[in-house]
PDB file of C-alpha atoms in Angstrom:
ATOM      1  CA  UNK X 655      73.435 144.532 109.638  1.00  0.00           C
ATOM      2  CA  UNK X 656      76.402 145.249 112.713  1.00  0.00           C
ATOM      3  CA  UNK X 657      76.559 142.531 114.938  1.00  0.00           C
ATOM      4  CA  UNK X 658      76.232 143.366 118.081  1.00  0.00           C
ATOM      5  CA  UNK X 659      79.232 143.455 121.052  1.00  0.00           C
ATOM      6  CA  UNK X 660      77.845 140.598 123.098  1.00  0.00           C
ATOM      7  CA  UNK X 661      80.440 141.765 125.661  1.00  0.00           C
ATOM      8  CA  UNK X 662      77.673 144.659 126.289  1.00  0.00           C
ATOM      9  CA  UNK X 663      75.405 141.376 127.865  1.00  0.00           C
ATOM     10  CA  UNK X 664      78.095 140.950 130.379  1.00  0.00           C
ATOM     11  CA  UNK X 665      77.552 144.422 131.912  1.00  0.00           C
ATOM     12  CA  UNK X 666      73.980 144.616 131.273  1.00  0.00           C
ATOM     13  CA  UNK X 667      73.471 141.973 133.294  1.00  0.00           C
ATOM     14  CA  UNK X 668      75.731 143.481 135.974  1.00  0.00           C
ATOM     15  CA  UNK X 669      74.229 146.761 135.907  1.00  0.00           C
ATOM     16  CA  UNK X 670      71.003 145.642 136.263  1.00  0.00           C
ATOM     17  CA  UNK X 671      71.736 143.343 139.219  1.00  0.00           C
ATOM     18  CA  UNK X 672      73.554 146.550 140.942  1.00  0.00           C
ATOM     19  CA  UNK X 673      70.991 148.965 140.128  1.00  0.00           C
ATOM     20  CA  UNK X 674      74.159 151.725 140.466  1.00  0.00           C
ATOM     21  CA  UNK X 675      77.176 153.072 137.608  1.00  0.00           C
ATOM     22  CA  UNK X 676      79.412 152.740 140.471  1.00  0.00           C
ATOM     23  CA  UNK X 677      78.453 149.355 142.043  1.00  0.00           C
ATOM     24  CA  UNK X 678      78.658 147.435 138.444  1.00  0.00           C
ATOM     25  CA  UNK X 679      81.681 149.793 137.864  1.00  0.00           C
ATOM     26  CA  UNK X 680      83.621 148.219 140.887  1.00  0.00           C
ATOM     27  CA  UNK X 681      82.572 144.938 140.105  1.00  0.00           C
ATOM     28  CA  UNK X 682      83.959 144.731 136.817  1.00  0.00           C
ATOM     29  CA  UNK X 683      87.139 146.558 137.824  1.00  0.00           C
ATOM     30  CA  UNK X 684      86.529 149.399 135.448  1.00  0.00           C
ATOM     31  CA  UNK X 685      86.219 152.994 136.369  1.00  0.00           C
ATOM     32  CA  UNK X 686      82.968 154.845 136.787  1.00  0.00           C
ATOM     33  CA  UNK X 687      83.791 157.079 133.339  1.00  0.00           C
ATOM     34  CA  UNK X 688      84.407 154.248 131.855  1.00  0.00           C
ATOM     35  CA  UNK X 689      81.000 152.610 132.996  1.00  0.00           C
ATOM     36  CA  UNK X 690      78.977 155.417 131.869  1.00  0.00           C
ATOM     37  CA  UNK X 691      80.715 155.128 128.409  1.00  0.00           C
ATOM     38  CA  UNK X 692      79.385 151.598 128.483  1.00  0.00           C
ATOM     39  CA  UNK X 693      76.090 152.258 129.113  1.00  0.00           C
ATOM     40  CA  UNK X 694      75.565 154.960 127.104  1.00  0.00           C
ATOM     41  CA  UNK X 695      76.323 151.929 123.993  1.00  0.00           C
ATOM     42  CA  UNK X 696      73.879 149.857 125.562  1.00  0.00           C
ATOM     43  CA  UNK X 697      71.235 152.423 125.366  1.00  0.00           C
ATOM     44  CA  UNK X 698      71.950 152.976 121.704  1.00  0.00           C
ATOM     45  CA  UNK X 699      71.713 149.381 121.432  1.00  0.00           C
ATOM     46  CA  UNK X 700      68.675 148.251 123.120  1.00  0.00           C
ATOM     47  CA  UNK X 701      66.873 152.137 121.837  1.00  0.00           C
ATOM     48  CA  UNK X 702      66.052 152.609 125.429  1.00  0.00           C
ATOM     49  CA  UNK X 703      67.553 154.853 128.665  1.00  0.00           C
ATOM     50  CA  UNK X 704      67.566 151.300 131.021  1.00  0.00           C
ATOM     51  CA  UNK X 705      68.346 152.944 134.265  1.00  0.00           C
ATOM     52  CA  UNK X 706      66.896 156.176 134.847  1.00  0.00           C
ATOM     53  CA  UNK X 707      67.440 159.072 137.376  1.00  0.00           C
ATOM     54  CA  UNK X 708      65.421 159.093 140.994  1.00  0.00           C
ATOM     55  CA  UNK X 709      66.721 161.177 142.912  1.00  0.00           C
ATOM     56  CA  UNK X 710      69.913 160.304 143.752  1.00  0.00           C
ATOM     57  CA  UNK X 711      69.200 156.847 142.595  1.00  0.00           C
ATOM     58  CA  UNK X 712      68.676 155.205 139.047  1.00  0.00           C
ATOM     59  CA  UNK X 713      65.869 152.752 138.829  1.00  0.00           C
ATOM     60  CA  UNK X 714      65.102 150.208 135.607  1.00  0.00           C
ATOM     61  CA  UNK X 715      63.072 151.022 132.815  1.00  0.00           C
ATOM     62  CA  UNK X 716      60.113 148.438 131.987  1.00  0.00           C
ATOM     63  CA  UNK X 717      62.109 147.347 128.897  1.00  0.00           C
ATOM     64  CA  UNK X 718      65.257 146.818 131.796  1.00  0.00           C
ATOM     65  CA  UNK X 719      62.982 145.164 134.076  1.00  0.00           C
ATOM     66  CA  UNK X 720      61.474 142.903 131.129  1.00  0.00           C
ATOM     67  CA  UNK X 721      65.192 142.025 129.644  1.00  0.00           C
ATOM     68  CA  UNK X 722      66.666 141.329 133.541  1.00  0.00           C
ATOM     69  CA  UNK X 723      65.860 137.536 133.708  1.00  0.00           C
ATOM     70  CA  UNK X 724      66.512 136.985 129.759  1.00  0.00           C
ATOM     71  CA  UNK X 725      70.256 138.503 130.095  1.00  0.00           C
ATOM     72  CA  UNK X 726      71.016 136.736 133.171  1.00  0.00           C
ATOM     73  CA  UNK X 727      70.370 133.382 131.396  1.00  0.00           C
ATOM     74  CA  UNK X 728      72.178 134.486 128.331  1.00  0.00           C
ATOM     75  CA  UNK X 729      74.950 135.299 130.309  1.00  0.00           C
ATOM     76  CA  UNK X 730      74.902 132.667 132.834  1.00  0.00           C
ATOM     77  CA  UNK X 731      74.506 130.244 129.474  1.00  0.00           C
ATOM     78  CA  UNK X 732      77.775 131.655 127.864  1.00  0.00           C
ATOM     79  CA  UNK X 733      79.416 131.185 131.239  1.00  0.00           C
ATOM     80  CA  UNK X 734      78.555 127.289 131.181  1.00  0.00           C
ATOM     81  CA  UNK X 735      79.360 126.584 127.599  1.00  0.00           C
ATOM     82  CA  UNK X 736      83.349 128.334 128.404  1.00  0.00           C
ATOM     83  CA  UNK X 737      83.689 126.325 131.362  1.00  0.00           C
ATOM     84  CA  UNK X 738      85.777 123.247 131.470  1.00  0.00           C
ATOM     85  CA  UNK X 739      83.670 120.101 131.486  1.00  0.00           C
ATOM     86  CA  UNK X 740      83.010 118.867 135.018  1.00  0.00           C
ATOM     87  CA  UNK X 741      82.896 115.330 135.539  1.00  0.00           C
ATOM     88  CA  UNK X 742      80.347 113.090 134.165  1.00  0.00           C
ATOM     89  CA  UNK X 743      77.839 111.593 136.247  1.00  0.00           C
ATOM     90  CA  UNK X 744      78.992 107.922 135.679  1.00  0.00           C
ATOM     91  CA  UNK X 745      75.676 106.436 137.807  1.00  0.00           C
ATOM     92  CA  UNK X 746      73.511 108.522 135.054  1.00  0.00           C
ATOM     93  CA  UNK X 747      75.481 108.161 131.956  1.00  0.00           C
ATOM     94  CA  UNK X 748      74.040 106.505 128.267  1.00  0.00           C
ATOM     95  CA  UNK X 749      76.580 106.566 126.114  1.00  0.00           C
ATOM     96  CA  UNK X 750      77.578 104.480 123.331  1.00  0.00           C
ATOM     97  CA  UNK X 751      81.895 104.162 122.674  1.00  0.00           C
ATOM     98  CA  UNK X 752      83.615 102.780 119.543  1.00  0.00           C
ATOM     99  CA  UNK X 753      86.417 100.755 120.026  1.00  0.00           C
ATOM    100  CA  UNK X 754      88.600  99.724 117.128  1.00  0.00           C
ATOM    101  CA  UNK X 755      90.957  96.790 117.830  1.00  0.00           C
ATOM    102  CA  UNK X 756      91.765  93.248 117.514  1.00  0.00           C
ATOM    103  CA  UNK X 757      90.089  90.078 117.656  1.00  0.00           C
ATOM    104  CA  UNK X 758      92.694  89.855 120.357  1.00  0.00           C
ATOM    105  CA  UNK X 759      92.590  92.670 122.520  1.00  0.00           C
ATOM    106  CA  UNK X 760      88.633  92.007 123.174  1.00  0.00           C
ATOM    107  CA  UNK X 761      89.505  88.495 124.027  1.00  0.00           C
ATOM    108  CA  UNK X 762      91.618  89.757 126.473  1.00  0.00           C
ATOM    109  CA  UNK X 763      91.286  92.917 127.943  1.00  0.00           C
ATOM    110  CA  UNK X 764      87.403  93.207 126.760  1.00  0.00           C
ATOM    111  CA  UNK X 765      86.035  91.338 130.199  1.00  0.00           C
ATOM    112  CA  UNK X 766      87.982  93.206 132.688  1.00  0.00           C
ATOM    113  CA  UNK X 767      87.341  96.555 131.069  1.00  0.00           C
ATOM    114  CA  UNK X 768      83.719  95.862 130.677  1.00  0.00           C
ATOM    115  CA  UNK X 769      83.491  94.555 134.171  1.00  0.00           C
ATOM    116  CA  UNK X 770      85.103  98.359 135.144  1.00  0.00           C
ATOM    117  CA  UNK X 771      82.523 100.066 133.229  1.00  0.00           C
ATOM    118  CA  UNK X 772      79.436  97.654 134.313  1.00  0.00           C
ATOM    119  CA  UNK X 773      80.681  99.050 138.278  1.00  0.00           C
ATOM    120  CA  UNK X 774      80.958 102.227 137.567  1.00  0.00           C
ATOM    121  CA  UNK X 775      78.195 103.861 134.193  1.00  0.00           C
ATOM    122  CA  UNK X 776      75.966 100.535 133.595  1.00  0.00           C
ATOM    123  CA  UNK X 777      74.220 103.152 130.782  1.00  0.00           C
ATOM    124  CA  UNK X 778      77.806 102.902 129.377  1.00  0.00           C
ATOM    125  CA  UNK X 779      77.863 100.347 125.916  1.00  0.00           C
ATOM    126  CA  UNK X 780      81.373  99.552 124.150  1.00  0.00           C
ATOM    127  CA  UNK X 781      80.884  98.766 120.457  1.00  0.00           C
ATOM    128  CA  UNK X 782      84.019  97.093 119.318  1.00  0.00           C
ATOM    129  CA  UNK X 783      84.828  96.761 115.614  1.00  0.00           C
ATOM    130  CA  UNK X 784      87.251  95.170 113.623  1.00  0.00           C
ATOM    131  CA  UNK X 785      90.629  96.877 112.242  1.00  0.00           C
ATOM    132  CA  UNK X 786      91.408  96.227 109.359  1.00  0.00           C
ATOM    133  CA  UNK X 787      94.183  98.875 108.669  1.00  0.00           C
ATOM    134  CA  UNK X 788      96.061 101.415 110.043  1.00  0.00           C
ATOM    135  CA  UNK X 789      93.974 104.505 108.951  1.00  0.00           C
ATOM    136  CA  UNK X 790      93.232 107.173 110.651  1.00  0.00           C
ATOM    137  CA  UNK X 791      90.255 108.290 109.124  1.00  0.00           C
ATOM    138  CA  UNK X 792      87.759 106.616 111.060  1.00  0.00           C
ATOM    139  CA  UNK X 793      89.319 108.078 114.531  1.00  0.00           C
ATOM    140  CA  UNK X 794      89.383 111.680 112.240  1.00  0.00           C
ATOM    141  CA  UNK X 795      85.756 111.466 111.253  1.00  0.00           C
ATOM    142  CA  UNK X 796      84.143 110.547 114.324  1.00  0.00           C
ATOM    143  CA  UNK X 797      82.860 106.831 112.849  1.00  0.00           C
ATOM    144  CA  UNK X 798      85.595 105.438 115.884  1.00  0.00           C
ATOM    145  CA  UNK X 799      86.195 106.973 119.715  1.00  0.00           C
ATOM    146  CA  UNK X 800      89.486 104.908 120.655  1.00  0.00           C
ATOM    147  CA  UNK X 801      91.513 102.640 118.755  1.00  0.00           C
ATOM    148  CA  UNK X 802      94.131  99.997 119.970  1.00  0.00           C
ATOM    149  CA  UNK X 803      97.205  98.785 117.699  1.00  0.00           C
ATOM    150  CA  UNK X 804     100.723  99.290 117.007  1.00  0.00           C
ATOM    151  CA  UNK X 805     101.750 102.850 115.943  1.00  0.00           C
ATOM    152  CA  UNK X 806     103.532 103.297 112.472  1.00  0.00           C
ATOM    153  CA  UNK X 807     104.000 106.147 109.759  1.00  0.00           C
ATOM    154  CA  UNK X 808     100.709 105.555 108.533  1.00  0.00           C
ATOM    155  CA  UNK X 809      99.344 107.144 111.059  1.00  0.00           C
ATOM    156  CA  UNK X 810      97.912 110.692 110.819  1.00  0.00           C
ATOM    157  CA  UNK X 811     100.305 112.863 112.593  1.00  0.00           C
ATOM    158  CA  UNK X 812      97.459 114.677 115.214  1.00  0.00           C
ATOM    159  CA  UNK X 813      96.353 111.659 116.258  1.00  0.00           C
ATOM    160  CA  UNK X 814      96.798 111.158 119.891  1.00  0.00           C
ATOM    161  CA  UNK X 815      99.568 108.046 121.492  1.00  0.00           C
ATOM    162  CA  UNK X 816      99.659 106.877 124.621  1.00  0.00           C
ATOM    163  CA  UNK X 817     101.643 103.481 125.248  1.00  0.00           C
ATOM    164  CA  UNK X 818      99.277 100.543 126.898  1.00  0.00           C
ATOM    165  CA  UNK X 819     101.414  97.424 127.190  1.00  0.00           C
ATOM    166  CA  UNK X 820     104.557  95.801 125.783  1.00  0.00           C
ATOM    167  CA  UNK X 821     104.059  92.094 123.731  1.00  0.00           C
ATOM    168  CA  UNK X 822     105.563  89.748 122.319  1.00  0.00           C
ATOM    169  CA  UNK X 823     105.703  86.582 119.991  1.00  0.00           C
ATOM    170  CA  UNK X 824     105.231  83.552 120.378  1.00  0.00           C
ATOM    171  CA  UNK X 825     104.814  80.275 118.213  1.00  0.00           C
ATOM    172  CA  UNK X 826     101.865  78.014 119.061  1.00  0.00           C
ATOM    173  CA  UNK X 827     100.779  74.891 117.590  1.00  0.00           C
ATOM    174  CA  UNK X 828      98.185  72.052 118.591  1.00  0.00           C
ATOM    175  CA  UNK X 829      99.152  69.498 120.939  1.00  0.00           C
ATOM    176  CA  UNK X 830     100.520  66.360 119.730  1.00  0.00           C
ATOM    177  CA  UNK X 831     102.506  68.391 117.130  1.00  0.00           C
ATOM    178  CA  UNK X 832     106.161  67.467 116.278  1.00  0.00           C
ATOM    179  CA  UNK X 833     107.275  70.728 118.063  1.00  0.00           C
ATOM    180  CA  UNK X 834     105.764  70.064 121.090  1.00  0.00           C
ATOM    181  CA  UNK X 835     108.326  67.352 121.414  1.00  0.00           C
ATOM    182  CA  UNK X 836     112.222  68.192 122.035  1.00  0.00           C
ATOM    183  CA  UNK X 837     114.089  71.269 121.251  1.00  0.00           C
ATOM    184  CA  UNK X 838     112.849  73.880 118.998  1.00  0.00           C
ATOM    185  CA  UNK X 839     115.633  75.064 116.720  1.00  0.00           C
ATOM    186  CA  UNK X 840     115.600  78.052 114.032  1.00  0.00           C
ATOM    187  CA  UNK X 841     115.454  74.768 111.666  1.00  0.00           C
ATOM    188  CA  UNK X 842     112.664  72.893 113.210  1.00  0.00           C
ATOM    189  CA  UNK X 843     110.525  75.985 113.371  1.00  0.00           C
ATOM    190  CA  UNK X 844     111.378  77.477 109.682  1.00  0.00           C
ATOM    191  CA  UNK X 845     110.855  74.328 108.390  1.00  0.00           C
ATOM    192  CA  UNK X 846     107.571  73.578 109.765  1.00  0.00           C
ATOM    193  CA  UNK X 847     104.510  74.715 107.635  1.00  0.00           C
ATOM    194  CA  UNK X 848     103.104  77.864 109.191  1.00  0.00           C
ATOM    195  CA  UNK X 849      99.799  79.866 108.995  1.00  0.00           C
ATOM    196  CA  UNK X 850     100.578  83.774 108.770  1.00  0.00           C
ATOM    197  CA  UNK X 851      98.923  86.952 110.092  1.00  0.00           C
ATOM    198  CA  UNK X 852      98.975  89.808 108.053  1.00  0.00           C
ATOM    199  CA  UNK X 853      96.351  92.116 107.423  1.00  0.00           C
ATOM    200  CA  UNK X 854      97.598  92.975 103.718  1.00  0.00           C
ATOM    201  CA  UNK X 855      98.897  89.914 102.424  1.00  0.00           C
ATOM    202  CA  UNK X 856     101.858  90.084 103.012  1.00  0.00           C
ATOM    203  CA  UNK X 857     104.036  86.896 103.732  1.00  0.00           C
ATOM    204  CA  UNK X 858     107.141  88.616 105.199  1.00  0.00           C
ATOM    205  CA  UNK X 859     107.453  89.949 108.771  1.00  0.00           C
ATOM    206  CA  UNK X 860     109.577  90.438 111.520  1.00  0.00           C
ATOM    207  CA  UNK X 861     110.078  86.852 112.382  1.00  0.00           C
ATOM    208  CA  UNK X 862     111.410  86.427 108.484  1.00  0.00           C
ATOM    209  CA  UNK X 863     114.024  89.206 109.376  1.00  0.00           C
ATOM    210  CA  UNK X 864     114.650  87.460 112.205  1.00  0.00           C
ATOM    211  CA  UNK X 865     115.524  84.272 110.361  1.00  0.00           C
ATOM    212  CA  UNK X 866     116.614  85.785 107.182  1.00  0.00           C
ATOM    213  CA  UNK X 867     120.890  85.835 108.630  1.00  0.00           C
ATOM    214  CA  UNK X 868     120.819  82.281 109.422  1.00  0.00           C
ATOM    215  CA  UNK X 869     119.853  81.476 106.026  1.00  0.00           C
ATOM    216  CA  UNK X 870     116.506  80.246 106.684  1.00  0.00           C
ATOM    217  CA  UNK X 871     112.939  81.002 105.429  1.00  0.00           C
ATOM    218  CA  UNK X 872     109.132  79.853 106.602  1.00  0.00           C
ATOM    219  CA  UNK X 873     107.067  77.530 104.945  1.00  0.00           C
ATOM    220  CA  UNK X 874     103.583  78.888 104.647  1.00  0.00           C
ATOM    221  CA  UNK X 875      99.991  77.501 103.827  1.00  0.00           C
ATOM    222  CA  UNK X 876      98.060  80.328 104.064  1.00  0.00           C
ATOM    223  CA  UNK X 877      97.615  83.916 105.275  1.00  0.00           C
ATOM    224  CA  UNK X 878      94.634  85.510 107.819  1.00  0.00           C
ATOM    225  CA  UNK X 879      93.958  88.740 109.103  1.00  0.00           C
ATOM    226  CA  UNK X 880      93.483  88.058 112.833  1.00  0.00           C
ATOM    227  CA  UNK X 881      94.781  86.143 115.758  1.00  0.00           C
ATOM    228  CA  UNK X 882      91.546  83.884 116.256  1.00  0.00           C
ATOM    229  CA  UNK X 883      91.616  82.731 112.900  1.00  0.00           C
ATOM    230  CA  UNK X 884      95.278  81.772 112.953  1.00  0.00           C
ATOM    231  CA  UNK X 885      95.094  80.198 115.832  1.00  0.00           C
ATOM    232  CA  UNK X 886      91.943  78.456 114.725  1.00  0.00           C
ATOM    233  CA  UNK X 887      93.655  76.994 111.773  1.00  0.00           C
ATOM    234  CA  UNK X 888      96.779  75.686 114.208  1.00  0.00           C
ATOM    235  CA  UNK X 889      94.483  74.216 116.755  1.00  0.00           C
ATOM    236  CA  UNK X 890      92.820  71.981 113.799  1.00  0.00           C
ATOM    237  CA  UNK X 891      96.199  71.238 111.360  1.00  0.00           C
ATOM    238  CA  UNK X 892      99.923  70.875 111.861  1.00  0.00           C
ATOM    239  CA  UNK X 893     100.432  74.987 110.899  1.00  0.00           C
ATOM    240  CA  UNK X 894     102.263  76.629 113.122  1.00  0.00           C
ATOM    241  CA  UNK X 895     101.209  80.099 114.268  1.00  0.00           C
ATOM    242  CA  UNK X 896     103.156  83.358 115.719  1.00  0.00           C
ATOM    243  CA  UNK X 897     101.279  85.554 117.493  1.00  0.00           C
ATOM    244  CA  UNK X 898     101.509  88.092 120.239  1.00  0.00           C
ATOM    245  CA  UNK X 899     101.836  86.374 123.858  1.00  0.00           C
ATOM    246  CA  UNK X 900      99.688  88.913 126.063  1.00  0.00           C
ATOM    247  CA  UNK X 901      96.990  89.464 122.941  1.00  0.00           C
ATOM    248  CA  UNK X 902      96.179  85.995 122.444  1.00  0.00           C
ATOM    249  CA  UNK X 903      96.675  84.816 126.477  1.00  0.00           C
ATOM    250  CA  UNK X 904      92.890  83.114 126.166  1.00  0.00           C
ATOM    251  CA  UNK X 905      92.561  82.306 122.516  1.00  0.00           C
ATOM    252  CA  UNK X 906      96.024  79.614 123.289  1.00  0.00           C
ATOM    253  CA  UNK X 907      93.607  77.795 125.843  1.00  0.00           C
ATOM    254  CA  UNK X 908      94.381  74.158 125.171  1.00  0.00           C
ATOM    255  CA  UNK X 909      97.358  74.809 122.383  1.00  0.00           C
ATOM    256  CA  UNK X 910     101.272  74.251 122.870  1.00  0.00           C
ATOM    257  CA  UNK X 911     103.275  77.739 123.312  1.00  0.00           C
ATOM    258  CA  UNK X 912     106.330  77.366 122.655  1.00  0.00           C
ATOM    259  CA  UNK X 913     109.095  80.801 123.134  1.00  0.00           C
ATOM    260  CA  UNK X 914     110.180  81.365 119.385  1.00  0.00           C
ATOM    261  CA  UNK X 915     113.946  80.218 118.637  1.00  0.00           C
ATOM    262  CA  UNK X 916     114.930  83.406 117.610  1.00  0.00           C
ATOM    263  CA  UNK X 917     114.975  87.088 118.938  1.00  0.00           C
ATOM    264  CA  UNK X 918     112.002  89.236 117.330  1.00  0.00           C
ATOM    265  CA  UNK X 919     111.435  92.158 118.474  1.00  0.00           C
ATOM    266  CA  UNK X 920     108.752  93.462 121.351  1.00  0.00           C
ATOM    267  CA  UNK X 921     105.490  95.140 119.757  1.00  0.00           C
ATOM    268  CA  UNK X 922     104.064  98.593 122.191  1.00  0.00           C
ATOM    269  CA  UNK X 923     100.578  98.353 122.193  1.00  0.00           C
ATOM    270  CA  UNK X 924      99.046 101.703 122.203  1.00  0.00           C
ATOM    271  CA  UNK X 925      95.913 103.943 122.781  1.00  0.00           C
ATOM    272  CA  UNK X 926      95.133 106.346 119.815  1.00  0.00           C
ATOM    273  CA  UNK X 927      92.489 108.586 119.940  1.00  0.00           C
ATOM    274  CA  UNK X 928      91.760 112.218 118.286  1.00  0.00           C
ATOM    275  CA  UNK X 929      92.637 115.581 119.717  1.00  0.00           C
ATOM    276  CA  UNK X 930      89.574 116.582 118.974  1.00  0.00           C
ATOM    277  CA  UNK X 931      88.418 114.599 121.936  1.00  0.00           C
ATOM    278  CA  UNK X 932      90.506 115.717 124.523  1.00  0.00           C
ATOM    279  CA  UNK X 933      87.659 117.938 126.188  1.00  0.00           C
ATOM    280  CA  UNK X 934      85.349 114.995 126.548  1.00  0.00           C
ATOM    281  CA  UNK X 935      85.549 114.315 130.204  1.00  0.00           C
ATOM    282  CA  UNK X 936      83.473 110.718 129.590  1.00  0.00           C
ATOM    283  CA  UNK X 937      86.000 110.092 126.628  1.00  0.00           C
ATOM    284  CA  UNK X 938      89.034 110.666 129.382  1.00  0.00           C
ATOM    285  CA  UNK X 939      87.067 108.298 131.862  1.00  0.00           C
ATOM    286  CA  UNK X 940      87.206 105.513 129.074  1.00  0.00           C
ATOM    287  CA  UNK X 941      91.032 106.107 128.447  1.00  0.00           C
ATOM    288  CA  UNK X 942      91.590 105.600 132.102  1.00  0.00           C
ATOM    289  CA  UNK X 943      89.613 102.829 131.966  1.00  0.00           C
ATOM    290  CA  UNK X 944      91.127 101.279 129.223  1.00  0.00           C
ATOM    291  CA  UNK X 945      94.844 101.607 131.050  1.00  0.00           C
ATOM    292  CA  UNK X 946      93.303  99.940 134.045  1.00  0.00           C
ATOM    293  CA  UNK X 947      92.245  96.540 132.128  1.00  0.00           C
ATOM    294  CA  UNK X 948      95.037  96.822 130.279  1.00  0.00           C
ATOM    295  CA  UNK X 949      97.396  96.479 133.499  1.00  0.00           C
ATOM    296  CA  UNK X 950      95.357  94.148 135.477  1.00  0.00           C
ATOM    297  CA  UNK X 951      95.631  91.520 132.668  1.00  0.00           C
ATOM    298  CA  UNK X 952      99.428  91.795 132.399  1.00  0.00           C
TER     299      UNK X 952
END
């Protein structure tokens, strides 16, 4: 079976409204030869004359006058659905958002951005979950709407950056520990026993590189995969932990921070989110959002 031109709706609908060749002629900027052409298709189509001669006149055929209010919400329809999204109604919107980060970030930056959305879409929910890598799939497939972290090759190459916040480390131990006391040298620091974050395992980071030149190494007990639980571990023993300064701000309540004795690089914090989502107007809402918490917490 031919599909039909649904371009033929468009000027249906028009000719029908103008009840004249020449009126829907002018208002689609096409000449009246042109319009004829164009309705002699739609009568071939539809299997029915649609406008008809009276006089000097042309007046609608029952099937026009039956198909008038159908086209026009076809077309009108088709009209809304290529329009750009308008805004959402924030007082009236229920919608659920997926936020992949750290234990850290929603420490931090969790109460002022929920405070944002509470003021502005109470039907709004955040559902934060865990990461636990640096795939993209879940952002991909539609399982995760924004994800915070730092940006490396693993990272699917459509996936969309924008930079949040700058960070960096910091050592932090419970108080009464040797390091609170006197100067904190590369030696005092590598020496003491640590507790290390690292998602895969790994015991080597940039604060090893750091240390590497001046011949010295860390001392580790044991390995975690978030900033709660190494700081949990440093609160309670004599381990030392390095974690990010602005991530961690409230989870060092009550612990000695101490600036680290050598020069480790700043992490960027970013926002990563599909391209697919660009067009959602409520998802762009939540990006601003995010930016917003994210700078009133610095």
């Amino acid at each position: 079976m031919t599909r039909p031109d649904l371009n033929l709706l468009v000027v249906l609908d028009v000719l029908l409204a103008q009840g004249s060749v020449a009126g829907a002629a002018r208002q689609l900027h096409l000449s009246p030869s042109a319009m004829s052409r164009t309705l002699a298709r739609l009568r071939e189509a539809t299997g029915d004359p649609l406008l008809v001669r009276a006089g000097r006149g042309l007046v609608p055929s029952p099937r026009a006058l039956a198909l008038r209010e159908q086209v026009r919400r076809i077309v009108q329809d088709a009209e809304a659905a290529l329009r750009p999204a308008a805004a959402p109604d924030l007082a009236r919107l229920v919608r659920t958002f997926t936020l992949r980060s750290s234990d850290g970030f929603v420490e931090t930056f969790g109460p002022p951005l929920l405070a944002r959305l509470g003021a502005e879409a109470p039907g709004v929910r955040l559902r934060f979950v865990p990461k636990l890598d640096k795939d993209s799939a879940p952002l991909r497939e539609g399982a995760v709407d924004l994800e915070t972290g730092v940006v490396n090759r693993a990272m699917g190459p459509e996936v969309r950056v924008q930079a949040l916040l700058r960070d960096r480390f910091v050592g932090a131990v419970r108080e009464g520990h040797p390091l609170a006391q006197g100067e904190i040298t590369p030696a005092r620091y590598a020496a003491s026993r640590h507790v290390l974050l690292s998602r895969r395992g790994q015991a080597r980071g940039p604060v090893d590189e750091a240390l590497e030149p001046l011949g010295l190494r860390r001392d580790w007990s044991a390995t975690v995969g978030g900033f709660s639980a190494a700081l949990g571990l440093a609160r309670h023993t004599d381990l030392v932990a390095t974690v990010p300064a602005r991530h961690t701000a409230t989870l060092r309540v009550g612990l000695f921070t101490f600036e680290l004795p050598v020069q480790v690089p700043e992490i960027t914090v970013s926002l990563l989110w599909h391209p697919r989502m660009d067009g959602d107007a409520a998802h762009r809402w939540l990006r601003e959002r995010v930016r917003e918490a994210c700078a009133e917490a610095a």
